[in-house]
XYZ file of C-alpha atoms in Angstrom:
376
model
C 0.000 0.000 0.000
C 2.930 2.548 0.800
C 4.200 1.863 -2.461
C 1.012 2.306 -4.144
C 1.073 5.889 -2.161
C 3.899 6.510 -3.425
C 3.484 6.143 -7.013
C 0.106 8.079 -6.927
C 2.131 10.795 -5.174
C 5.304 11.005 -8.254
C 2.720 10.418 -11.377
C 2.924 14.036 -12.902
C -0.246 15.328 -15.155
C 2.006 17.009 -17.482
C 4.715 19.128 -17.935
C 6.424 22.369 -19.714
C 8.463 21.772 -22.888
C 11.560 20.857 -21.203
C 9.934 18.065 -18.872
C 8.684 17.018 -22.532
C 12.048 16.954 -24.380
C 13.637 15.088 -21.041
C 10.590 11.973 -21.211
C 11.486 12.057 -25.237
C 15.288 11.676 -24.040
C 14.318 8.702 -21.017
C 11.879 6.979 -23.429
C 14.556 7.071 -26.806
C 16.456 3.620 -27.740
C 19.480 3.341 -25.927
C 23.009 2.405 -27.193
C 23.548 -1.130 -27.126
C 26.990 -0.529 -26.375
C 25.712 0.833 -23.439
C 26.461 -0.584 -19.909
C 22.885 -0.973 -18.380
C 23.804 -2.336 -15.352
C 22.385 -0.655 -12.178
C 25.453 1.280 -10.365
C 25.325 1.830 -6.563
C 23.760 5.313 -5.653
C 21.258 7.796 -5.149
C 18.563 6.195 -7.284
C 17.914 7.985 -10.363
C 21.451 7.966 -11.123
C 22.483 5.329 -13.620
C 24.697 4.714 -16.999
C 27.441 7.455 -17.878
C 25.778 9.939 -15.642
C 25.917 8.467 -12.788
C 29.993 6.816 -13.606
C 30.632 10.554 -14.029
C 29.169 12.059 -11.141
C 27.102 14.301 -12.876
C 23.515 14.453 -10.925
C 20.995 15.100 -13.752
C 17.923 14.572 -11.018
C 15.086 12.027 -11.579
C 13.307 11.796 -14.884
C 9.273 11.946 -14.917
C 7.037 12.010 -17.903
C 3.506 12.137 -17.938
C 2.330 8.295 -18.095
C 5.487 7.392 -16.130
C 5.991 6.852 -12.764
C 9.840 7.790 -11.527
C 11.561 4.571 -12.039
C 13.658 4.018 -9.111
C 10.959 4.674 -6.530
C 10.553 1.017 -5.005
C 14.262 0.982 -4.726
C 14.689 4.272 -2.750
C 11.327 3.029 -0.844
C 13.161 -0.481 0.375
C 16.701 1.021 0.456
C 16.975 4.772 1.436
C 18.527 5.643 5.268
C 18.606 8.735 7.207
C 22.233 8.400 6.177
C 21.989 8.503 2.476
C 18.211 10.353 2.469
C 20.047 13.743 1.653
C 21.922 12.610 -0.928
C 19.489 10.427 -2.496
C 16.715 12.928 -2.154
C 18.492 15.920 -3.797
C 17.608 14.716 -7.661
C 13.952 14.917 -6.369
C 13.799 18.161 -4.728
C 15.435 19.222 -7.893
C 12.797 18.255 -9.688
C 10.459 20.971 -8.146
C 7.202 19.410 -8.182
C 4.815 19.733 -4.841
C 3.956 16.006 -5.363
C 7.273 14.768 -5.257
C 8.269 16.858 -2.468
C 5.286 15.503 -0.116
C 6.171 12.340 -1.206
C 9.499 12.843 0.543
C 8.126 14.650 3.603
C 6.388 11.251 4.445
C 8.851 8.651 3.941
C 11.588 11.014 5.468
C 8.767 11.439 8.719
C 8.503 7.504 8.608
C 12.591 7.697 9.030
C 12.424 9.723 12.049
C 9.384 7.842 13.677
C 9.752 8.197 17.474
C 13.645 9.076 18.207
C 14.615 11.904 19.292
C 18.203 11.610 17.812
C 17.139 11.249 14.455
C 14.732 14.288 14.859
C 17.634 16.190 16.046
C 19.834 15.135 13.365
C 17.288 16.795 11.071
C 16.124 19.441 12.295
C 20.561 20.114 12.341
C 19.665 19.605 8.296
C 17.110 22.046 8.253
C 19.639 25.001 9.141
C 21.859 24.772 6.696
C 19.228 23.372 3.884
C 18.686 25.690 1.028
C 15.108 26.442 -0.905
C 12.485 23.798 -0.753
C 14.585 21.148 1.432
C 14.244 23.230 4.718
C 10.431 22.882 4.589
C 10.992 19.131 3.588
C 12.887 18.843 6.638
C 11.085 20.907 9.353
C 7.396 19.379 8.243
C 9.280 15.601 9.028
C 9.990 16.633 12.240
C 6.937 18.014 12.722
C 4.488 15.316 11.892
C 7.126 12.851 13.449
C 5.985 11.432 16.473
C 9.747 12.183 17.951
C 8.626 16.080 18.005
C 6.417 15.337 21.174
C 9.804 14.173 23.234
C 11.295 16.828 25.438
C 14.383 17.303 23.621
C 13.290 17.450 20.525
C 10.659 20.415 21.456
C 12.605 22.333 23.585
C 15.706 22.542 21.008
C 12.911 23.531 17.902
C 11.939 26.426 20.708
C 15.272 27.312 21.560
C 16.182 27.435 17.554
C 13.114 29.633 17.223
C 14.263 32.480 19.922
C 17.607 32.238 18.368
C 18.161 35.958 16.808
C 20.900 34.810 14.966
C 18.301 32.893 12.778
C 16.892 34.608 9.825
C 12.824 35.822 11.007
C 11.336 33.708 8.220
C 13.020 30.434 9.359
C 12.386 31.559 12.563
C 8.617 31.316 11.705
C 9.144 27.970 10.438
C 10.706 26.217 13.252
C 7.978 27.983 15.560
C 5.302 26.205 13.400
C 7.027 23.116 13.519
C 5.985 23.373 17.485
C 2.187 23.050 16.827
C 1.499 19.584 16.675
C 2.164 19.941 20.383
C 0.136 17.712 22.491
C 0.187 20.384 25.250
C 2.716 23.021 26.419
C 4.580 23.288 29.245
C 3.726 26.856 31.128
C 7.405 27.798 30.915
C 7.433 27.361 27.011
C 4.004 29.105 26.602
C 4.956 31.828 28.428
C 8.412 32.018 26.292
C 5.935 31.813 23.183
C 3.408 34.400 24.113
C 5.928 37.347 25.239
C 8.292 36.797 21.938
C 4.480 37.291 20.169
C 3.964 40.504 21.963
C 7.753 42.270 21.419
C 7.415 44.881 19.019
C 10.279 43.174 16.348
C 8.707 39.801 16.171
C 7.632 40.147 13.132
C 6.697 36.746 10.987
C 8.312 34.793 13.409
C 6.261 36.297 16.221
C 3.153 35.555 14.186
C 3.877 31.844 13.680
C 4.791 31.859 18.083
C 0.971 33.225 18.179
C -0.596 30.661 15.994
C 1.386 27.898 17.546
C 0.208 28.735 20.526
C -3.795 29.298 19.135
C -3.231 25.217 17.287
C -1.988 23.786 20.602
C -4.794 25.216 22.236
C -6.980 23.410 19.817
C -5.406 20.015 20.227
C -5.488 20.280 24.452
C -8.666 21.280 24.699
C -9.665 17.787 22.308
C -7.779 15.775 24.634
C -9.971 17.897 27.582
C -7.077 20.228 28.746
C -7.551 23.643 30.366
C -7.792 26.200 27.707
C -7.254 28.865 30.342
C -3.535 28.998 30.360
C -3.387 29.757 26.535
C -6.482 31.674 26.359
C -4.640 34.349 29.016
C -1.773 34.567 26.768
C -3.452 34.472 23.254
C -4.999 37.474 25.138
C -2.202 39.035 26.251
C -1.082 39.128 22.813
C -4.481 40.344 21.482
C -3.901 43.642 23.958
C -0.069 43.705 23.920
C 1.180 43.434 20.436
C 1.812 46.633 18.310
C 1.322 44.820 15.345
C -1.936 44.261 13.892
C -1.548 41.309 12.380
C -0.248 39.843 15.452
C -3.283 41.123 18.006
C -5.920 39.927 15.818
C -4.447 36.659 15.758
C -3.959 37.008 19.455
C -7.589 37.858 19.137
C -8.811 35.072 16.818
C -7.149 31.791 17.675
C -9.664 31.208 20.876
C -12.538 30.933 18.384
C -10.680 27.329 17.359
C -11.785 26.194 20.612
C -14.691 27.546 21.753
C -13.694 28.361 25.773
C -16.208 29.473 28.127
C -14.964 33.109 29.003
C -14.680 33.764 33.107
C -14.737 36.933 34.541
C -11.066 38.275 33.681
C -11.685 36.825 30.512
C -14.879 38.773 29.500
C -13.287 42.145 30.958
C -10.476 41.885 28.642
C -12.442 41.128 25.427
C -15.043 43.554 26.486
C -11.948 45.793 26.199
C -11.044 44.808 22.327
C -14.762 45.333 21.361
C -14.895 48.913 22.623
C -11.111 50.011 21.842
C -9.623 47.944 19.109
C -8.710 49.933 15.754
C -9.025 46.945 13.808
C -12.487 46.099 12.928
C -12.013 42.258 12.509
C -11.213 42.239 15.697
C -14.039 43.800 16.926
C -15.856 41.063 15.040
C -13.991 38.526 17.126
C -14.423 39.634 20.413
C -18.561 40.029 19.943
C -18.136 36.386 18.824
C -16.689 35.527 22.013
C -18.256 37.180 24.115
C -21.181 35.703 23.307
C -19.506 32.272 25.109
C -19.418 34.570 28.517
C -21.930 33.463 31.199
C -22.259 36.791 32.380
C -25.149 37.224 29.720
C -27.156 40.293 31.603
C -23.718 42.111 31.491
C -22.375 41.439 27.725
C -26.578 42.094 26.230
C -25.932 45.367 27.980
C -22.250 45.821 26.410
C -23.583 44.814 22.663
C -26.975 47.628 22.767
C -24.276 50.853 23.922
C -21.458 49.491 21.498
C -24.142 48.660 18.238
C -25.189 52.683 18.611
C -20.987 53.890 18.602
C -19.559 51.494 16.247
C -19.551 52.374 12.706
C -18.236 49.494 10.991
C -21.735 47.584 9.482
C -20.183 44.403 10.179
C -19.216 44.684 13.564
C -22.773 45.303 14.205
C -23.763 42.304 12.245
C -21.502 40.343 14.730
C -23.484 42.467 18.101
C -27.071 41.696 16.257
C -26.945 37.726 15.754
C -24.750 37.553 18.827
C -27.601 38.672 20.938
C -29.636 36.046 19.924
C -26.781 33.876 21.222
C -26.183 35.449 24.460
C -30.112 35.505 25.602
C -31.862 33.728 23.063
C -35.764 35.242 22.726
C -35.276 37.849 25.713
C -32.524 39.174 23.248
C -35.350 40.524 20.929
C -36.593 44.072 22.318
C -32.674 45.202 22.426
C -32.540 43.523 18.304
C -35.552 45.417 17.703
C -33.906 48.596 18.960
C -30.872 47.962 17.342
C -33.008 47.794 13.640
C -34.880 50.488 14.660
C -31.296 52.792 14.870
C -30.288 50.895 11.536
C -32.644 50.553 9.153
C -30.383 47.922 7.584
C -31.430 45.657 10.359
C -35.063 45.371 9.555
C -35.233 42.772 7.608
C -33.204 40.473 9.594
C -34.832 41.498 12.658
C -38.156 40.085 11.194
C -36.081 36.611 10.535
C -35.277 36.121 14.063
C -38.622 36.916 15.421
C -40.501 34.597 12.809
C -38.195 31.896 13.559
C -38.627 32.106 17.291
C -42.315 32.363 16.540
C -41.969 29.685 15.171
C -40.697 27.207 18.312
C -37.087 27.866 17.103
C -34.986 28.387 20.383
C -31.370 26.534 20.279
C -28.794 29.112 18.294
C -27.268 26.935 16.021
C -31.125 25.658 14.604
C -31.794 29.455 15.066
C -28.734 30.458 12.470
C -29.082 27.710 9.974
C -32.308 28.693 9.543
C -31.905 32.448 8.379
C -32.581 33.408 4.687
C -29.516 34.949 4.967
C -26.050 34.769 7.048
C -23.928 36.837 5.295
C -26.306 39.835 3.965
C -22.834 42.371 4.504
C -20.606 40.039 3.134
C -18.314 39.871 6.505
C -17.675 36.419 7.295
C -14.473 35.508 4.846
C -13.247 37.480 7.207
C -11.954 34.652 9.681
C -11.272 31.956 7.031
């Protein structure tokens, strides 16, 4: 079956002139002077090529599959995988690459020096190969050992590392079962410095994905929901405090009292108005309903953005369900816009609709402002 993967992984659906003039080349008569025996390395590399050390890379054609790919399947190490895989990665095709992501993750499987020896690769790798490398290590199940994670976070607040590496080797980190509170809080205040940059943004979303994955395997989301907030308040850069702002929607956490207060403080003070958007949204998780139903009627009359008040109408109906509908109806009555959708919700609840998700499905419209690509 892995082999089968692998050949469905290297067929190509076509190529650009030169990929055709190479598959006329592979598929012309040979010499029959010519030595056709097999000689020993990287696969791919046979006949006077090979004998003369010049690496031509692997040869694909559009009915073809590559040739020596149950022989580098069986035979290729963690030893020879560089060498072997260079022809491939020379190739430049996604398919191939993936290919070589998996089999070089199936290398590294659970130990930790193997992972290390890699992720060692990965800075001094050039173009494609330190993604190759980094995404092993990553879906390897050696990247959950100690070591292994606390050397990929150490790499990552390395300065001396270029900032877009940086952000790779951070994202490597977010297949993370669960982090420890020393790392997270490592990960949250490098977010929140003002030079972070990409690699501060990839720190953030690590943090927002291992969130995710705890609260699965019913972890606490409080730890990282305090510091995805932190960074949602802290951060200078925009980019970075939305996502700071955002990630908690992955998981859905029940906001408690500090919680509410600080997200109650994004609605009513953030610049950005996606962010705004994001902090109605969860605030609607809060149970201090009375309080945030109060909140959404003074910040729908202040806020100009048409979307944001989208977000503050249907979130009403989430926070108090029916007893939400005088403060819609006064919200449509101070935007005309409104009207229509106010009518919606009051058929539907008319009409024995109560639970929210029913309640949303239901509408004739969701998106009549075109605001939710927003988030995707």
């Amino acid at each position: 079956m892995a082999l089968l993967v692998g050949v469905a992984l290297l067929r190509r659906g076509g190529g650009d002139e030169t990929d055709t003039a190479e598959a006329r080349r592979a598929a012309a008569p040979k010499d029959p002077k010519q030595d056709t025996s097999r000689l020993k390395g990287p696969p791919g590399q046979t006949g006077p090529e090979a004998a003369g050390g010049e690496a031509r890379g692997a040869r694909f054609d559009a009915t073809t599959c590559w040739r020596d790919l149950e022989r580098f399947n069986e035979e290729v190490t963690l030893d020879n995988f560089r060498e072997w895989a260079a022809p491939l990665l020379s190739a430049r095709d996604p398919l191939v690459r993936n290919y070589l992501k998996e089999r070089l993750t199936e290398l590294i499987g659970n130990d930790a020096g193997r992972a290390l020896q890699v992720v060692d690769w990965a800075l001094g790798a050039e173009g494609k190969s330190f993604g190759v490398f980094l995404t092993a290590v990553r879906d390897s199940e050696a990247v959950h050992l100690p070591q292994v994670s606390a050397k990929l976070l150490d790499m990552g607040m390395d300065a001396r590392i270029a900032p877009e590496r940086r952000a790779g080797i951070l994202s490597a980190l977010d297949t993370q079962k669960k982090l420890a509170p020393a790392a997270l809080d490592r990960l949250a205040t490098f977010a929140s410095e003002p030079a972070s940059g990409e690699a501060g943004w990839a720190a953030a979303r690590t943090i927002g994905r291992v969130m995710k994955h705890d609260a699965r395997r019913n972890g606490d989301p409080a730890p990282y929901l305090d510091k995805l907030l932190t960074i949602g308040v802290e951060s200078p850069d925009e980019q970075i405090r939305y996502l700071g702002q955002m990630m908690p929607m992955h998981a859905a956490p029940i906001l408690d009292a500090q919680s509410t207060e600080r997200y109650a403080r994004i609605l009513t003070s953030e610049g950005n108005e996606a962010g705004r958007d994001v902090a109605a949204h969860l605030l609607s998780l809060s149970p201090e309903k009375e309080k945030v139903l109060a909140l959404f009627a003074k910040t729908f009359e202040t806020d100009p953005s048409v979307c944001v008040r989208w977000a503050l109408f249907r979130f009403s109906a989430r926070v108090a369900g029916r007893d939400a509908l005088p403060i819609m109806a006064n919200m449509a009555l101070a935007d005309p816009r409104f009207q229509p959708l106010y009518q919606a919700f009051e058929q539907l609840y008319a009409s024995g609709t109560q639970d929210w998700v029913r309640l949303w499905n239901s509408l004739p419209e969701q998106d009549p402002f075109h605001c939710l690509d927003r988030h995707d």
